[in-house]
PDB file of C-alpha atoms and ligand atoms in Angstrom:
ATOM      1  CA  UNK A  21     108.309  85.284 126.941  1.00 89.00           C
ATOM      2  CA  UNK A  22     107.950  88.371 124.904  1.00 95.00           C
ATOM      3  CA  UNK A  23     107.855  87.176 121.078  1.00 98.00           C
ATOM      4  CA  UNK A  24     109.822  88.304 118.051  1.00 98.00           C
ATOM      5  CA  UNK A  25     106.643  90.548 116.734  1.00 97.00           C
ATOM      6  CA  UNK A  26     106.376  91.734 119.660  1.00 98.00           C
ATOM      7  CA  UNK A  27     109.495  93.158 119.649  1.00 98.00           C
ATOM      8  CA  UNK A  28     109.468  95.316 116.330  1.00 98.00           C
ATOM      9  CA  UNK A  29     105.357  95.710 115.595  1.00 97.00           C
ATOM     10  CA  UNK A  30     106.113  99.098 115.340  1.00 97.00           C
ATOM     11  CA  UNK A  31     108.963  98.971 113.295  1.00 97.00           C
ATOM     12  CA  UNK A  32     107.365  97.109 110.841  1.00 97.00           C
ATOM     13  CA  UNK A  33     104.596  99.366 110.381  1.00 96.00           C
ATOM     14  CA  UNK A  34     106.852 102.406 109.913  1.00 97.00           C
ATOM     15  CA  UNK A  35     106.964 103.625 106.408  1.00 96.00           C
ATOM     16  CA  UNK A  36     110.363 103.207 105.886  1.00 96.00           C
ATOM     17  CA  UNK A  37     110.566  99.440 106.481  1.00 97.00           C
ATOM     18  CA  UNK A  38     106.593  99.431 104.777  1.00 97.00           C
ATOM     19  CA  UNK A  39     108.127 100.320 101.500  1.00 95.00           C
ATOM     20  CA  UNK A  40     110.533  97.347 101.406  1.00 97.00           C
ATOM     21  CA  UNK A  41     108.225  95.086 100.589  1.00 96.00           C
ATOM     22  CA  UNK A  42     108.448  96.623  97.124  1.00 94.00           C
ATOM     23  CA  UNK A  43     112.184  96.283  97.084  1.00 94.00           C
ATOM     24  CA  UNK A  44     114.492  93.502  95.899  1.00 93.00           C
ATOM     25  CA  UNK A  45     117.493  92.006  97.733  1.00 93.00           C
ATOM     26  CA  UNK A  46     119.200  88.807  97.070  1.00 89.00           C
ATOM     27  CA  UNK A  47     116.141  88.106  94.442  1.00 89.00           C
ATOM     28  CA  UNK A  48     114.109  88.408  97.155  1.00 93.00           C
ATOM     29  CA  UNK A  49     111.924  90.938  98.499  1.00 95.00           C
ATOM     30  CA  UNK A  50     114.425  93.060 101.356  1.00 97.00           C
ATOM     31  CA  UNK A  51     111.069  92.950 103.825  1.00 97.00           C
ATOM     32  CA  UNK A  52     111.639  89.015 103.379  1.00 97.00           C
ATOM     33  CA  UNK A  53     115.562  89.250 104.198  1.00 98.00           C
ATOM     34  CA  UNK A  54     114.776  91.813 107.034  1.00 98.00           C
ATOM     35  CA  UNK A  55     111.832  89.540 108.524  1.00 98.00           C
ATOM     36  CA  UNK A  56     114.023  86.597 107.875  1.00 98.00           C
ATOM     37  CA  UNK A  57     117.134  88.598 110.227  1.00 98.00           C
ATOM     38  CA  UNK A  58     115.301  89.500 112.642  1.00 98.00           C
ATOM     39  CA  UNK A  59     113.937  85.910 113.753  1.00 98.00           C
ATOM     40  CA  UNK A  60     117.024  84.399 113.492  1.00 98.00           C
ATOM     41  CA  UNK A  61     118.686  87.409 115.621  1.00 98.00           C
ATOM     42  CA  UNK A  62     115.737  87.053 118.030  1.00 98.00           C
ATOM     43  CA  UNK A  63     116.929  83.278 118.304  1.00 98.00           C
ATOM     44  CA  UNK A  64     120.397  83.746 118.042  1.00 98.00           C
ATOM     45  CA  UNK A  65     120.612  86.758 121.278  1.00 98.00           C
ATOM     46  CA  UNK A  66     120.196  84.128 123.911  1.00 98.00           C
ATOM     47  CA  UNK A  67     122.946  81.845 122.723  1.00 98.00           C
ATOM     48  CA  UNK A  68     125.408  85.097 122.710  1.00 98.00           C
ATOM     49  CA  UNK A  69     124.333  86.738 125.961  1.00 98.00           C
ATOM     50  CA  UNK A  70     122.352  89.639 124.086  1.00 98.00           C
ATOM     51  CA  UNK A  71     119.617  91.340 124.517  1.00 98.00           C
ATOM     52  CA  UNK A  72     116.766  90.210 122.246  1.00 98.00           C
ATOM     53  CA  UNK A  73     114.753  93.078 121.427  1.00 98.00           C
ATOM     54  CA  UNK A  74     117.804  95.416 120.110  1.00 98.00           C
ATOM     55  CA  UNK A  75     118.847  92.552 118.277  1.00 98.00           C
ATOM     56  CA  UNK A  76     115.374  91.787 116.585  1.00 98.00           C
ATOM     57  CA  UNK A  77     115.345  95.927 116.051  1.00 98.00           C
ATOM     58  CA  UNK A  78     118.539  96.454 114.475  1.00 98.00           C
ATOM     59  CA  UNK A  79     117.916  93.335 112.173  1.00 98.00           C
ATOM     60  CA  UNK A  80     115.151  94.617 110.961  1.00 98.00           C
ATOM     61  CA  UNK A  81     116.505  97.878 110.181  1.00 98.00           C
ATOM     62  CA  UNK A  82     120.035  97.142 108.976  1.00 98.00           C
ATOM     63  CA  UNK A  83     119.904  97.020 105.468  1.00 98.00           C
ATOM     64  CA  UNK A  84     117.551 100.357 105.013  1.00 97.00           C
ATOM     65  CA  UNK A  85     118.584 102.741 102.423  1.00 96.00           C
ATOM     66  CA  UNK A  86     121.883  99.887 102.052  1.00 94.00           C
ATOM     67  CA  UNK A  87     121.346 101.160  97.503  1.00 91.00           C
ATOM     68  CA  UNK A  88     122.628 104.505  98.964  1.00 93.00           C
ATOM     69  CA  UNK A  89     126.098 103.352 100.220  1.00 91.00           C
ATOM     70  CA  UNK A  90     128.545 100.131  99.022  1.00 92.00           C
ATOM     71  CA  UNK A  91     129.060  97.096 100.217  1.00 91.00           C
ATOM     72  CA  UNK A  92     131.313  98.256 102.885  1.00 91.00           C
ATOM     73  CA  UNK A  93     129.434 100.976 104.396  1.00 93.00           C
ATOM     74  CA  UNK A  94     125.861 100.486 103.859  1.00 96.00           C
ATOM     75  CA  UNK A  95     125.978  99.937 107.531  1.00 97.00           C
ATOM     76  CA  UNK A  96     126.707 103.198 108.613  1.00 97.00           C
ATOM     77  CA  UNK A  97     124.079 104.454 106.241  1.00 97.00           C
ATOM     78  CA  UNK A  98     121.206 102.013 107.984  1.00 98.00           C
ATOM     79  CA  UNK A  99     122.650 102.792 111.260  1.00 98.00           C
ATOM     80  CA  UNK A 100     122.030 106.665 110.484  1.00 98.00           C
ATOM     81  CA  UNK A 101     118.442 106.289 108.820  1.00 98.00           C
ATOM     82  CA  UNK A 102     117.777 103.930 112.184  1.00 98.00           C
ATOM     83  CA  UNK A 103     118.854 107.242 114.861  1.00 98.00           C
ATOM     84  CA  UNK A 104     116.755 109.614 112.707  1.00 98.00           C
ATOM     85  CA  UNK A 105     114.013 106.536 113.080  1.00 97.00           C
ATOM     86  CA  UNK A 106     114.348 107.261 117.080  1.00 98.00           C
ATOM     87  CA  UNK A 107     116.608 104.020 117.556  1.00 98.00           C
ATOM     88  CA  UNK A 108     118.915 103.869 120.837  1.00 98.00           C
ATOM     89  CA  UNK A 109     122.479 103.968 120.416  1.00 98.00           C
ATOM     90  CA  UNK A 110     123.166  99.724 121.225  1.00 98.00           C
ATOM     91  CA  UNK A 111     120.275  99.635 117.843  1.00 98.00           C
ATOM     92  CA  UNK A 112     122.586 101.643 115.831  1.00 98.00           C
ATOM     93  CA  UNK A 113     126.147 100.441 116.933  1.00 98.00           C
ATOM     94  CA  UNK A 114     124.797  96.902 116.279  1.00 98.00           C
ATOM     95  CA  UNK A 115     123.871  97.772 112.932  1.00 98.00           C
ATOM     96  CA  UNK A 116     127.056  99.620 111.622  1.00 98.00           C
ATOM     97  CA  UNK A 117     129.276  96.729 111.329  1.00 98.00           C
ATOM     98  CA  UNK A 118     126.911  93.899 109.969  1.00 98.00           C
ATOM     99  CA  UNK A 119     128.870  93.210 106.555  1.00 97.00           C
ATOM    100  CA  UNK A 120     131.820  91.895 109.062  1.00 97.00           C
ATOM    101  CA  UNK A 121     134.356  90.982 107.754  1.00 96.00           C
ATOM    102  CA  UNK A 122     134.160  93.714 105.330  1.00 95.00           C
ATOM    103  CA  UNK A 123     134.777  96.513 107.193  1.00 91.00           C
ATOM    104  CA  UNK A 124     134.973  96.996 110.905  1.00 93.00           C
ATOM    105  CA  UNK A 125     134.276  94.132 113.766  1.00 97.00           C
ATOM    106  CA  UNK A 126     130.947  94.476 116.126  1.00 98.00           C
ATOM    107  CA  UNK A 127     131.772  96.078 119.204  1.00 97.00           C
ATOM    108  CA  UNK A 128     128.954  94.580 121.042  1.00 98.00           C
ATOM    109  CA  UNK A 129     127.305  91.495 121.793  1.00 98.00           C
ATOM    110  CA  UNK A 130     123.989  92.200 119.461  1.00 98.00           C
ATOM    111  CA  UNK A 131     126.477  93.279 116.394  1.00 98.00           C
ATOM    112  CA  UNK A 132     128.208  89.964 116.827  1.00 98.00           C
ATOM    113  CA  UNK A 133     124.749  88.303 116.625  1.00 98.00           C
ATOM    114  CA  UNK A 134     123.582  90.760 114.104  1.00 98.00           C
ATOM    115  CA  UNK A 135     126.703  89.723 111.374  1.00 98.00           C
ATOM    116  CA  UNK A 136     125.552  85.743 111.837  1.00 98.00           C
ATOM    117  CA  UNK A 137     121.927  86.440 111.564  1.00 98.00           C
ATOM    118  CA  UNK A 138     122.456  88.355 108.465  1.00 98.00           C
ATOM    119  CA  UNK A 139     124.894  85.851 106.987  1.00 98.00           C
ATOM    120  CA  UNK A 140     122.380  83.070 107.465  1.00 98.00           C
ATOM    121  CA  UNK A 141     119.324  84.971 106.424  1.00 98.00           C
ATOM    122  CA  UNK A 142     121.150  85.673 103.005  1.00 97.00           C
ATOM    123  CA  UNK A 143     121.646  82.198 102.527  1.00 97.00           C
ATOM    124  CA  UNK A 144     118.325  81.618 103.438  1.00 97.00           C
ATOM    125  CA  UNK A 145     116.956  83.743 101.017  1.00 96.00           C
ATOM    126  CA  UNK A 146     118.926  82.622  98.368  1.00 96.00           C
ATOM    127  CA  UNK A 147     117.784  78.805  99.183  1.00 96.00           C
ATOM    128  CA  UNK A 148     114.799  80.154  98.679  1.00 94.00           C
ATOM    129  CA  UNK A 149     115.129  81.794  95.665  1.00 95.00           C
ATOM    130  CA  UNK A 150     116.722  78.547  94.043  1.00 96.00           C
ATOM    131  CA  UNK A 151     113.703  76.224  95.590  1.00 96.00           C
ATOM    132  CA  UNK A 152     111.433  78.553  93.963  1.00 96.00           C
ATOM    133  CA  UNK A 153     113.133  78.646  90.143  1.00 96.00           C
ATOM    134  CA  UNK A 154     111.785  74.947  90.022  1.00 97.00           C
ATOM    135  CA  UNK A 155     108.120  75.691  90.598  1.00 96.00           C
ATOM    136  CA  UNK A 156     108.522  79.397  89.233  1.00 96.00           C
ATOM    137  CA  UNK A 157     107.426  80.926  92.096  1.00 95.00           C
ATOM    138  CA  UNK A 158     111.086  82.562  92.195  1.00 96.00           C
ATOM    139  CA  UNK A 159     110.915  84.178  88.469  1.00 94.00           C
ATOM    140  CA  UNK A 160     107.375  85.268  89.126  1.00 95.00           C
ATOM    141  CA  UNK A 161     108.541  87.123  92.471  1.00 94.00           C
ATOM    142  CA  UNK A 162     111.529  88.794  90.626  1.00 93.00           C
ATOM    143  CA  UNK A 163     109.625  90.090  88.137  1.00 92.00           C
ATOM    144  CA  UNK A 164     106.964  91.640  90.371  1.00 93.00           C
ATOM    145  CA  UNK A 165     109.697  93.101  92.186  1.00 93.00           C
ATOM    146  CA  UNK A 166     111.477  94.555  89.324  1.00 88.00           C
ATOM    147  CA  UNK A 167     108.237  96.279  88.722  1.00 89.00           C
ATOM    148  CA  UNK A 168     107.965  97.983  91.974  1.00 90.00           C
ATOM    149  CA  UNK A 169     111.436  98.321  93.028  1.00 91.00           C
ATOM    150  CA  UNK A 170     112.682 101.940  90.842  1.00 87.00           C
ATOM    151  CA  UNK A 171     115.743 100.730  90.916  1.00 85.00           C
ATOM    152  CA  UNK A 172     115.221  98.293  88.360  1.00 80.00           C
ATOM    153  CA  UNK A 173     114.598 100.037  84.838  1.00 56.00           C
ATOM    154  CA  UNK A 174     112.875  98.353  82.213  1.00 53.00           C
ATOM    155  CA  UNK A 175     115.946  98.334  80.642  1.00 53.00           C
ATOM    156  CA  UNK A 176     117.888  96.428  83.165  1.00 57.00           C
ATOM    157  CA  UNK A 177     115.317  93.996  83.447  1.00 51.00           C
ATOM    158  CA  UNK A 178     115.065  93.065  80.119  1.00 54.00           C
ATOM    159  CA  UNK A 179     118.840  92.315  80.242  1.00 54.00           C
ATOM    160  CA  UNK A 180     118.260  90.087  83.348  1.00 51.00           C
ATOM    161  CA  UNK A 181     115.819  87.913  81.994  1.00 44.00           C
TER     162      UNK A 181
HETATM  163 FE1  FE2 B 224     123.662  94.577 104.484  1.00 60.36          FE
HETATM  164 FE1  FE2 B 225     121.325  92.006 105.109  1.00 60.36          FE
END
């Protein structure tokens, strides 16, 4: 059986999911959430009838470029960024509609898997995130982040901590 890696090795070496490693999402870094999606999508296809390897590929790119757009349509924004990437069409629909029930429904069997992967993953991360305040790892990470991620002015920071 063809593993999760082997699914989106080249995906993850592409320089627009490199550079989310520097990024923060849900106090975590977004490669983490993205990783994090696309194994549970990878697991999840099977149970829904999907295929696995557009649902491990659109995982892993559906929250790319998400600070350009809102909370609504971030998707479409991914979704775009993931066509110019070379992405098929099932990769892209999949990704449009992952925020579910905020805006549209999935109109396919991976974007159904796609909306409970990312759901879980979030909550995932954020377990994580909480696990780590006790040890510190967590405010440590976050403030790493806030140094790489240009989104995060010095400014802001200091009001976050
Ligand atoms: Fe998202
Ligand atoms: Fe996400």
């Amino acid at each position: 059986m063809k593993s999760c890696e082997s699914y989106i090795r080249d995906l993850v070496a592409h320089p627009k999911v490199a550079e989310t490693r520097h990024l923060m999402h849900h106090n975590v870094s977004k490669q983490e959430h993205l990783l994090r999606s696309a194994r549970i999508s990878y697991r999840l296809a099977p149970v829904f009838g999907a295929d696995r390897g557009i649902c491990a590929r659109a995982a892993l790119l559906h929250d790319i470029d998400s600070r350009l757009g809102t909370w609504s349509n971030h998707g479409h924004i991914a979704a775009r960024v993931a066509a110019q990437m070379g992405e098929p069409e099932p990769v892209c629909r999949a990704i449009v509609p992952h925020m579910f029930p905020v805006g549209p429904a999935p109109t396919s069997r991976e974007g159904w898997v796609l909306v409970i992967a990312d759901k879980l993953a979030s909550l995932f991360d954020v377990t994580n995130f909480m696990v780590g305040l006790i040890t510190g790892r967590s405010q440590r990470l976050r403030r790493k982040l806030a140094q790489s991620d240009p989104f995060y002015s010095a400014r802001r920071w200091r009001r976050w901590t």
